[in-house]
mmCIF file of C-alpha atoms and ligand atoms in Angstrom:
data_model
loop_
_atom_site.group_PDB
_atom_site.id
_atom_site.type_symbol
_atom_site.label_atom_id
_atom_site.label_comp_id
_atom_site.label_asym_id
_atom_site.label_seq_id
_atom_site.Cartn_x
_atom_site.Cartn_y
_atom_site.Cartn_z
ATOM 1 C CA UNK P 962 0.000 0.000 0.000
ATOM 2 C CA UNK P 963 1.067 3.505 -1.069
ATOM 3 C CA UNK P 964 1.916 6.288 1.725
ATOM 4 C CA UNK P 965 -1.026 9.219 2.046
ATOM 5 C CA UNK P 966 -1.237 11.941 -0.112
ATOM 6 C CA UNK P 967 -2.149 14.804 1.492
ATOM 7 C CA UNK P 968 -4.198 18.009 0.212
ATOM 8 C CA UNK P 969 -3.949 21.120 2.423
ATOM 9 C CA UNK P 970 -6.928 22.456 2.296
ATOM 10 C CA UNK P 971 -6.486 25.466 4.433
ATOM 11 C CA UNK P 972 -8.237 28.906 2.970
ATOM 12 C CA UNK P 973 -5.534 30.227 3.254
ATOM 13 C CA UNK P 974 -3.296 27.849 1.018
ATOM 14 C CA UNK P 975 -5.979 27.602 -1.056
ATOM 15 C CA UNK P 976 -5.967 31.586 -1.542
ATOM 16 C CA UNK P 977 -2.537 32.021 -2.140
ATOM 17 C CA UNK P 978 -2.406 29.633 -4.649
ATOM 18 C CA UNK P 979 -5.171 30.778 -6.873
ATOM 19 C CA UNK P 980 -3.356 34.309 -7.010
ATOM 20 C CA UNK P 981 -0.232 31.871 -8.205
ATOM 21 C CA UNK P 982 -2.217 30.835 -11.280
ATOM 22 C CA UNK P 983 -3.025 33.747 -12.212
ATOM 23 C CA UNK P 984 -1.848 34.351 -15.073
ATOM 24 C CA UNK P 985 -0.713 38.204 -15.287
ATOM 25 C CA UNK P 986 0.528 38.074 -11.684
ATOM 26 C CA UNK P 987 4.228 39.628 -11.235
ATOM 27 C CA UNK P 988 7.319 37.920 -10.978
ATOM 28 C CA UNK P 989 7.903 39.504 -6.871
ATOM 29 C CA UNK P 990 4.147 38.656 -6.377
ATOM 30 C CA UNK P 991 4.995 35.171 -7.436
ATOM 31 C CA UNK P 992 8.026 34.930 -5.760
ATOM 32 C CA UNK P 993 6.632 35.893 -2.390
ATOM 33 C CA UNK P 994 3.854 33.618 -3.037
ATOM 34 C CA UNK P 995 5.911 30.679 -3.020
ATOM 35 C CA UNK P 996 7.688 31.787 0.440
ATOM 36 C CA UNK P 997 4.562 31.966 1.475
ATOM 37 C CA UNK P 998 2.956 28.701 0.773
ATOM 38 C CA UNK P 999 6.071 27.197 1.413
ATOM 39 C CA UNK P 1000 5.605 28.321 4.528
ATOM 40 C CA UNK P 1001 2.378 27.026 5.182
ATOM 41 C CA UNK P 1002 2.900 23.453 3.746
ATOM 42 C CA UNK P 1003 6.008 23.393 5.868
ATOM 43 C CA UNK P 1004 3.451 23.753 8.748
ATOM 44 C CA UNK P 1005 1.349 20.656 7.532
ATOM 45 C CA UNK P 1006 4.284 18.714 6.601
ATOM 46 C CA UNK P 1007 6.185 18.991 10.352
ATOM 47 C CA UNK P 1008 2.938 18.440 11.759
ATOM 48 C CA UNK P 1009 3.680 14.830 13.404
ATOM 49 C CA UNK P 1010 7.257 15.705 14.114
ATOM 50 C CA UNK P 1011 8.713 13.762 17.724
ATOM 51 C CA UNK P 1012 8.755 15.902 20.960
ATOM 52 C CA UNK P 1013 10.943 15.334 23.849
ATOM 53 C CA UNK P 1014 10.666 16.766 27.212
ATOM 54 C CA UNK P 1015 13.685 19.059 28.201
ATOM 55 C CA UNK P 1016 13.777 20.585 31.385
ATOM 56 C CA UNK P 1017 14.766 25.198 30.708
ATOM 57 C CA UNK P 1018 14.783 27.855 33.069
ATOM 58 C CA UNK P 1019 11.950 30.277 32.426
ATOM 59 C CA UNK P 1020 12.721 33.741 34.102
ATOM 60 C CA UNK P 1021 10.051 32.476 37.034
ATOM 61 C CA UNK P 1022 11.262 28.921 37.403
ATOM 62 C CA UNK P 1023 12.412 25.749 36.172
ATOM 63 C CA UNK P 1024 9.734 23.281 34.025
ATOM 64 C CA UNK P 1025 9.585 20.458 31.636
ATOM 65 C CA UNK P 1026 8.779 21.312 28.163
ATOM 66 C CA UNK P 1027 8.700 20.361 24.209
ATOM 67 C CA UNK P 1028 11.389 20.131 21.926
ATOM 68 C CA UNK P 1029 11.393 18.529 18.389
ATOM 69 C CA UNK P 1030 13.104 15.358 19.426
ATOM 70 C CA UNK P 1031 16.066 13.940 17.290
ATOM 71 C CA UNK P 1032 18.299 15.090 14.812
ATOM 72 C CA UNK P 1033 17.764 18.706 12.296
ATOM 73 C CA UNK P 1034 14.980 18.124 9.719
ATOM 74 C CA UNK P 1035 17.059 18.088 5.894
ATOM 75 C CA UNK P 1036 15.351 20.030 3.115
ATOM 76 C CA UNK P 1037 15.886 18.631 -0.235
ATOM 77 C CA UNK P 1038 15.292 20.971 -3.185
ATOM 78 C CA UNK P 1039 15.123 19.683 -6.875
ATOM 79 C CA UNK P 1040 16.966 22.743 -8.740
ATOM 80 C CA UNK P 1041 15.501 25.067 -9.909
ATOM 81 C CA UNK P 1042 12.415 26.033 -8.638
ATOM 82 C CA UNK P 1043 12.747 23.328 -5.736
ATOM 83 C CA UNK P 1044 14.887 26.745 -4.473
ATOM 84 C CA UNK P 1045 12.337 28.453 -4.414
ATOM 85 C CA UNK P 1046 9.969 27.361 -2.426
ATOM 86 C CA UNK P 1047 13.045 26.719 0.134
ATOM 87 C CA UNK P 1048 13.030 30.122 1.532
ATOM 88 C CA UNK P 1049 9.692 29.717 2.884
ATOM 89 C CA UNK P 1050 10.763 26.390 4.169
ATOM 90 C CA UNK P 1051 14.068 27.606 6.174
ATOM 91 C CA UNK P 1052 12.012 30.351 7.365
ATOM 92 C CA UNK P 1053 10.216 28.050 9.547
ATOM 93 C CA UNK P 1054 12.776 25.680 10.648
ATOM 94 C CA UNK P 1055 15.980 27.779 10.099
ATOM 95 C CA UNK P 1056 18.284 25.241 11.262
ATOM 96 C CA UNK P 1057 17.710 22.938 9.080
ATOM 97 C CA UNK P 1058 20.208 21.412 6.511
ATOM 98 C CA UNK P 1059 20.165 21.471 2.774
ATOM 99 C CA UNK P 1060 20.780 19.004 0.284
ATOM 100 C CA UNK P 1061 20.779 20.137 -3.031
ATOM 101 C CA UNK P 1062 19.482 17.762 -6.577
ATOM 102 C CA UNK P 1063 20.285 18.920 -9.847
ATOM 103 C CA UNK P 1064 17.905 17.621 -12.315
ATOM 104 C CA UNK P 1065 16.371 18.791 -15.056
ATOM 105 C CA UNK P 1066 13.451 17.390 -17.586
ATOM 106 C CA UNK P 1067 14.700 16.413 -20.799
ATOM 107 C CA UNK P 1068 12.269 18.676 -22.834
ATOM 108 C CA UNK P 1069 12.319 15.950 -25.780
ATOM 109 C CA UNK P 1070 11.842 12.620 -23.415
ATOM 110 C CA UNK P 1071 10.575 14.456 -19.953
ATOM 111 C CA UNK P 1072 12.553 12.126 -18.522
ATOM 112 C CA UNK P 1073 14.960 12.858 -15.616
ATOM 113 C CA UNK P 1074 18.895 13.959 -16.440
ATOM 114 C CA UNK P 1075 21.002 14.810 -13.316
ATOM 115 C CA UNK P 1076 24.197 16.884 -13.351
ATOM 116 C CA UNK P 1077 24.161 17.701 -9.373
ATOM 117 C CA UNK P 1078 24.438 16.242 -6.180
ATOM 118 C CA UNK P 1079 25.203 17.580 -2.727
ATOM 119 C CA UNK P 1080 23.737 16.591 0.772
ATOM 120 C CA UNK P 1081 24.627 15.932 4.501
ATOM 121 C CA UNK P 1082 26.482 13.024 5.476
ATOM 122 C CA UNK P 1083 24.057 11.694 7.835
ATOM 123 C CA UNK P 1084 21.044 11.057 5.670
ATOM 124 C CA UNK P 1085 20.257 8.090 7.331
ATOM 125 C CA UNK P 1086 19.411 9.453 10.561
ATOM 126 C CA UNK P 1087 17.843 12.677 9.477
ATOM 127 C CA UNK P 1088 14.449 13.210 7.665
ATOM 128 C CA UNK P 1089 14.813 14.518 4.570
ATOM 129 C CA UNK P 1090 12.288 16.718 2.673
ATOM 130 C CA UNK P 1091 12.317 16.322 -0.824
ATOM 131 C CA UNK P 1092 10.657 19.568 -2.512
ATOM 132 C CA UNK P 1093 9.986 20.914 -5.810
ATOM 133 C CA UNK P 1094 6.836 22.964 -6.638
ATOM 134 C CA UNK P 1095 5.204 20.817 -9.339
ATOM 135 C CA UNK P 1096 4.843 17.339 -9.386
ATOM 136 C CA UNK P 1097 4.338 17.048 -13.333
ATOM 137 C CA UNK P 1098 5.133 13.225 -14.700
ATOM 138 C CA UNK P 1099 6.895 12.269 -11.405
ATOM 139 C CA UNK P 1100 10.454 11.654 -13.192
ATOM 140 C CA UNK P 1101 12.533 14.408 -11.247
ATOM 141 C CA UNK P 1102 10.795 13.645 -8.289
ATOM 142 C CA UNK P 1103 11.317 9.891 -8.718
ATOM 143 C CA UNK P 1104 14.921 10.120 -9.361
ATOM 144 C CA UNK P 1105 15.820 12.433 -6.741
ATOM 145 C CA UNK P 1106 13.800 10.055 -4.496
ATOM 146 C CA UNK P 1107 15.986 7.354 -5.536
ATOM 147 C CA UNK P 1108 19.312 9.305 -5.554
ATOM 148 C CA UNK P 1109 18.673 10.306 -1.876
ATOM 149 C CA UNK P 1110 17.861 6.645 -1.001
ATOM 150 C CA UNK P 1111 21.171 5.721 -2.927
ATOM 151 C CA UNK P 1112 23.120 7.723 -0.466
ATOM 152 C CA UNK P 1113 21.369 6.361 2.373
ATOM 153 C CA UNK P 1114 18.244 8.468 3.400
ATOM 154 C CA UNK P 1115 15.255 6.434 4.757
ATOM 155 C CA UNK P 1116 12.684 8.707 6.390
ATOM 156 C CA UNK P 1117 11.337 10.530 3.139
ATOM 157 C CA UNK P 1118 8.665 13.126 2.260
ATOM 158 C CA UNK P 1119 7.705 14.893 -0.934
ATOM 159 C CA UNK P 1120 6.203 18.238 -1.062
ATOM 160 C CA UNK P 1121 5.203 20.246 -3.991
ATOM 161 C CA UNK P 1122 2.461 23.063 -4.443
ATOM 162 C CA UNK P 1123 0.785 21.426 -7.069
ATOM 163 C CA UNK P 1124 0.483 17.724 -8.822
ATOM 164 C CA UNK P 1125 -1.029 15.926 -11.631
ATOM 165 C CA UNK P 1126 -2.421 12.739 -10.893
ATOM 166 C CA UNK P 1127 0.129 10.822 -13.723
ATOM 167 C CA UNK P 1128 2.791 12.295 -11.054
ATOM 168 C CA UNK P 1129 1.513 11.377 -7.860
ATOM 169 C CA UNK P 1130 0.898 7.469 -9.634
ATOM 170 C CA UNK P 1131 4.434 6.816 -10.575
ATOM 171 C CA UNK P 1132 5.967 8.504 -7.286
ATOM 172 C CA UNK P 1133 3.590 5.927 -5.510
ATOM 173 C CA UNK P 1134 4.234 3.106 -7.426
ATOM 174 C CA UNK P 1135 8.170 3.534 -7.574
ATOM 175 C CA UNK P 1136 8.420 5.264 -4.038
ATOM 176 C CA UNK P 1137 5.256 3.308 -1.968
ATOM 177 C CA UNK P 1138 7.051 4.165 0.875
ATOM 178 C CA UNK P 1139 7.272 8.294 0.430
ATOM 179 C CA UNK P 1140 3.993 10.587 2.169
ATOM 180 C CA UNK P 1141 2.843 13.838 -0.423
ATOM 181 C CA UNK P 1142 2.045 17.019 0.321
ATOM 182 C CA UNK P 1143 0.755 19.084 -2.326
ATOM 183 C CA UNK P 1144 -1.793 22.039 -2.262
ATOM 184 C CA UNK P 1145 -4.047 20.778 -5.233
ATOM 185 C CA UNK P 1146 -4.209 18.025 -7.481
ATOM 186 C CA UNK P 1147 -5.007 19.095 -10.536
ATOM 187 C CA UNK P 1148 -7.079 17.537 -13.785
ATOM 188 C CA UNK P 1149 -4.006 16.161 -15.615
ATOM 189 C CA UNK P 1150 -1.198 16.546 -18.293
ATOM 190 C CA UNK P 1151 -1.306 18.275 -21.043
ATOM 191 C CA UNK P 1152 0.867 16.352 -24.087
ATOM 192 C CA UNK P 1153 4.120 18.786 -23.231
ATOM 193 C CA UNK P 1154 4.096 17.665 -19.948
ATOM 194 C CA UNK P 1155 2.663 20.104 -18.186
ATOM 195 C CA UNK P 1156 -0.060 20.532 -15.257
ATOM 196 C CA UNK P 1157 -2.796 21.747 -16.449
ATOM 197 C CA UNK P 1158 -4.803 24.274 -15.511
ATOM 198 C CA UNK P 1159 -1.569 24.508 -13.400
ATOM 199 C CA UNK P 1160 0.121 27.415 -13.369
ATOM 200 C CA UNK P 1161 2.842 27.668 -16.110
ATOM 201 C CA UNK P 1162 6.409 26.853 -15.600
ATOM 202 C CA UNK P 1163 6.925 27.476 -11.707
ATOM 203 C CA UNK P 1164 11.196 28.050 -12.138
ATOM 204 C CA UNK P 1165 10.428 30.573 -15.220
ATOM 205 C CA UNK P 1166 7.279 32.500 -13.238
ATOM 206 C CA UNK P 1167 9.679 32.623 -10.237
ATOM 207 C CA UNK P 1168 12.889 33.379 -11.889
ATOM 208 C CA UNK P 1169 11.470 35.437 -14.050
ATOM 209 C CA UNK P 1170 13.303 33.054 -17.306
ATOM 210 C CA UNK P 1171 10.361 33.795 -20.001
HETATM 211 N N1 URA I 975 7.087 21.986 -14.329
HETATM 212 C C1 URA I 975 6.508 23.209 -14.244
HETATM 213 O O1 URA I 975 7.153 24.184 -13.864
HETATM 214 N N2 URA I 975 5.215 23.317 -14.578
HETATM 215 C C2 URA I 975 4.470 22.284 -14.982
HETATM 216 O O2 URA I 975 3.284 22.457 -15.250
HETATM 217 C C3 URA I 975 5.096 21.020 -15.068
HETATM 218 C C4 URA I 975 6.397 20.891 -14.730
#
C-alpha cells in the first residue's frame, strides 16, 4: 500500500495559490507567493514531528517542556524552482540542513537527467524533505527520491504546491514508501508535460526566465 497523499486544504493555502495561477501576476508577487505557501505546507508537513521533554529555566522557574526530538529536519530541493519554495521552508525551521538535486526534464523525453548532487552526510538518521513545486510526470521527483535513497536516506517526504495525478501514480508506485504534500491536485497533463490548468512553468514564473 502507497503512503497518504495529502491536500492542504487550508483557505488560506488555497488563496494564495489561486493568485499563483493567475496568469498576469508579477514575478515579486509570485516569488513571495511561493515563500509563502512554502511556509504554510512546511506547517502541515512537520505536523507529526517527535517531541521530547527538556527541562529550561523560564525567568520564574524551572519546568519540563517540548522540543522537536532527534536530529535537524534536511530540506531537499530539486533545482531550480525546488529553491524556491526553500526560503519559505528555512524560514520556519531555520536550522535545518540542505541538500541540493540537480535535475532537469529532458524537454524531448521528460525524462529525468542529473548533473548535481550535494547533501549531509548523515542522511540516514535525518528526515529529509524532498521539494519541488510541481509534481508534473513524477520523473525528477522519482529520481531524486531514488538518488537520496542511494546515499542512504530512509525517512522521506515529498512536497510540492501542485500535482497531476500521472505524477503522484508513478511517485507511488516507484516510491510506496514516500507521504505527499501538495496544495491541489489538478485535472491532468497536457501532451508537453505540463499541469494543467496549473500554473505555467513554476522556475520561469519565479525566476522570471520567459
Ligand atoms: N514543471 C513546471 O514548472 N510546470 C508544470 O506544469 C510542469 C512541470
Amino acid at each position: 500500500m502507497s503512503a497518504e497523499v495529502h491536500v492542504v486544504h487550508h483557505p488560506l493555502v488555497q488563496h494564495k495559490l489561486t493568485l499563483m495561477r493567475e496568469q498576469e501576476r508579477s514575478i515579486k508577487s509570485f516569488r513571495e507567493l511561493v515563500n509563502e505557501v512554502g511556509m504554510l505546507l512546511c506547517y502541515e508537513i512537520t505536523r507529526d514531528l517527535p517531541l521530547e521533554m527538556v527541562e529550561i529555566e523560564t525567568p520564574l522557574q524551572t519546568m519540563q517542556a517540548p522540543k522537536i526530538a532527534g536530529k535537524k529536519l534536511i530540506f531537499a530541493p530539486i533545482l531550480r524552482a525546488g529553491v524556491g519554495f526553500l526560503d519559505g521552508m528555512l524560514a520556519l525551521v531555520p536550522s535545518a540542513r540542505v541538500a541540493h538535486i540537480g535535475i532537469y526534464r529532458d524537454p524531448e523525453t521528460l525524462q529525468a537527467v542529473e548533473y548535481y548532487f550535494k547533501a549531509p552526510q548523515d542522511l540516514p538518521e535525518r528526515t529529509t524533505i524532498l521539494m519541488d513545486p510541481m509534481l508534473a510526470t513524477g520523473n525528477s521527483a522519482c529520481a531524486a527520491a531514488s538518488l537520496l535513497k542511494s546515499r542512504g536516506a530512509r525517512d522521506l517526504r515529498f512536497v510540492c504546491l501542485l500535482a497531476a495525478p500521472e505524477g503522484i501514480a508513478q511517485l507511488q508506485a516507484e516510491h510506496p514508501d514516500i507521504p505527499i504534500w501538495t496544495a491541489a491536485v489538478d485535472e491532468k497533463l497536457n501532451d508537453h508535460g505540463y499541469i494543467v490548468p496549473g500554473l505555467g512553468d513554476a522556475g520561469d514564473r519565479m525566476f522570471g526566465t520567459k
